[in-house]
PDB file of C-alpha atoms in Angstrom:
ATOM      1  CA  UNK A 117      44.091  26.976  32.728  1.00 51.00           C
ATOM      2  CA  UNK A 118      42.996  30.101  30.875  1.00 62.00           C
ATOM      3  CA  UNK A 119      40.970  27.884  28.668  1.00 62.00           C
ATOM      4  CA  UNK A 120      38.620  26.213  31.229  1.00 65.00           C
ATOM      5  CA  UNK A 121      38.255  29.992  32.986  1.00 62.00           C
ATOM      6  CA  UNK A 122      36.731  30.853  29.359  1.00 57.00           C
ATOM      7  CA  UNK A 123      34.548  27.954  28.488  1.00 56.00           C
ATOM      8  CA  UNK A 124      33.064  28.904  32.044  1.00 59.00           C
ATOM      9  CA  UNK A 125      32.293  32.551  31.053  1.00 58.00           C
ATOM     10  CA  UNK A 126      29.356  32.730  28.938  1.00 59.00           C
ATOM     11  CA  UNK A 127      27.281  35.331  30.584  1.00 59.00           C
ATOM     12  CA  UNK A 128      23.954  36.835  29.183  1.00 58.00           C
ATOM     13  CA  UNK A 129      24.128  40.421  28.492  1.00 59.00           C
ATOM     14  CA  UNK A 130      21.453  43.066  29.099  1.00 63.00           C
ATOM     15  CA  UNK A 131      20.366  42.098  25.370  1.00 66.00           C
ATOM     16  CA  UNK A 132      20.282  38.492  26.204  1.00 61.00           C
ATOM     17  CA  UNK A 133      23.272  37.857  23.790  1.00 65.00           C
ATOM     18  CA  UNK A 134      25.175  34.925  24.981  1.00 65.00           C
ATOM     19  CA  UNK A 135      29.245  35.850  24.864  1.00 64.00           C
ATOM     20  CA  UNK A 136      31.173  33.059  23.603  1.00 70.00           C
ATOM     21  CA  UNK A 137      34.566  32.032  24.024  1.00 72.00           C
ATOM     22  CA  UNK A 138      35.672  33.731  20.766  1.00 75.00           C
ATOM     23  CA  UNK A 139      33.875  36.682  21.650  1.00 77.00           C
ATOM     24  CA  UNK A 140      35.224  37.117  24.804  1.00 77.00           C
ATOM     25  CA  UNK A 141      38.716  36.319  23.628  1.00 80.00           C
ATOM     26  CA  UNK A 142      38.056  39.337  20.625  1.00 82.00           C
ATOM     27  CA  UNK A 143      37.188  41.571  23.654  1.00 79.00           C
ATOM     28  CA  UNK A 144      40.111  40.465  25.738  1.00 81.00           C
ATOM     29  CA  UNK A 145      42.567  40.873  22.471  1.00 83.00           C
ATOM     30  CA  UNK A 146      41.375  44.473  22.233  1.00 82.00           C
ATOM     31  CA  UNK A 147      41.749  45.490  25.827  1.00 76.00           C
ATOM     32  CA  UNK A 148      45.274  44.240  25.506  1.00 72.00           C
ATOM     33  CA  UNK A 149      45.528  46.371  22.452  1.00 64.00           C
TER      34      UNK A 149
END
């Protein structure tokens, strides 16, 4: 499910910041927006 595809994505930026799943769900909320 969409759950599992998000624990999955934690990618290291540029800055070396680590994207959670609530950051990437933030992200996704305003693209939707």
């Amino acid at each position: 499910m969409i759950a599992e595809k998000l624990n999955q994505m934690e990618v290291k930026t540029p800055r070396g910041k680590v994207w959670t799943v609530q950051t990437v769900g933030r992200m996704l909320q305003k693209k939707k927006n």
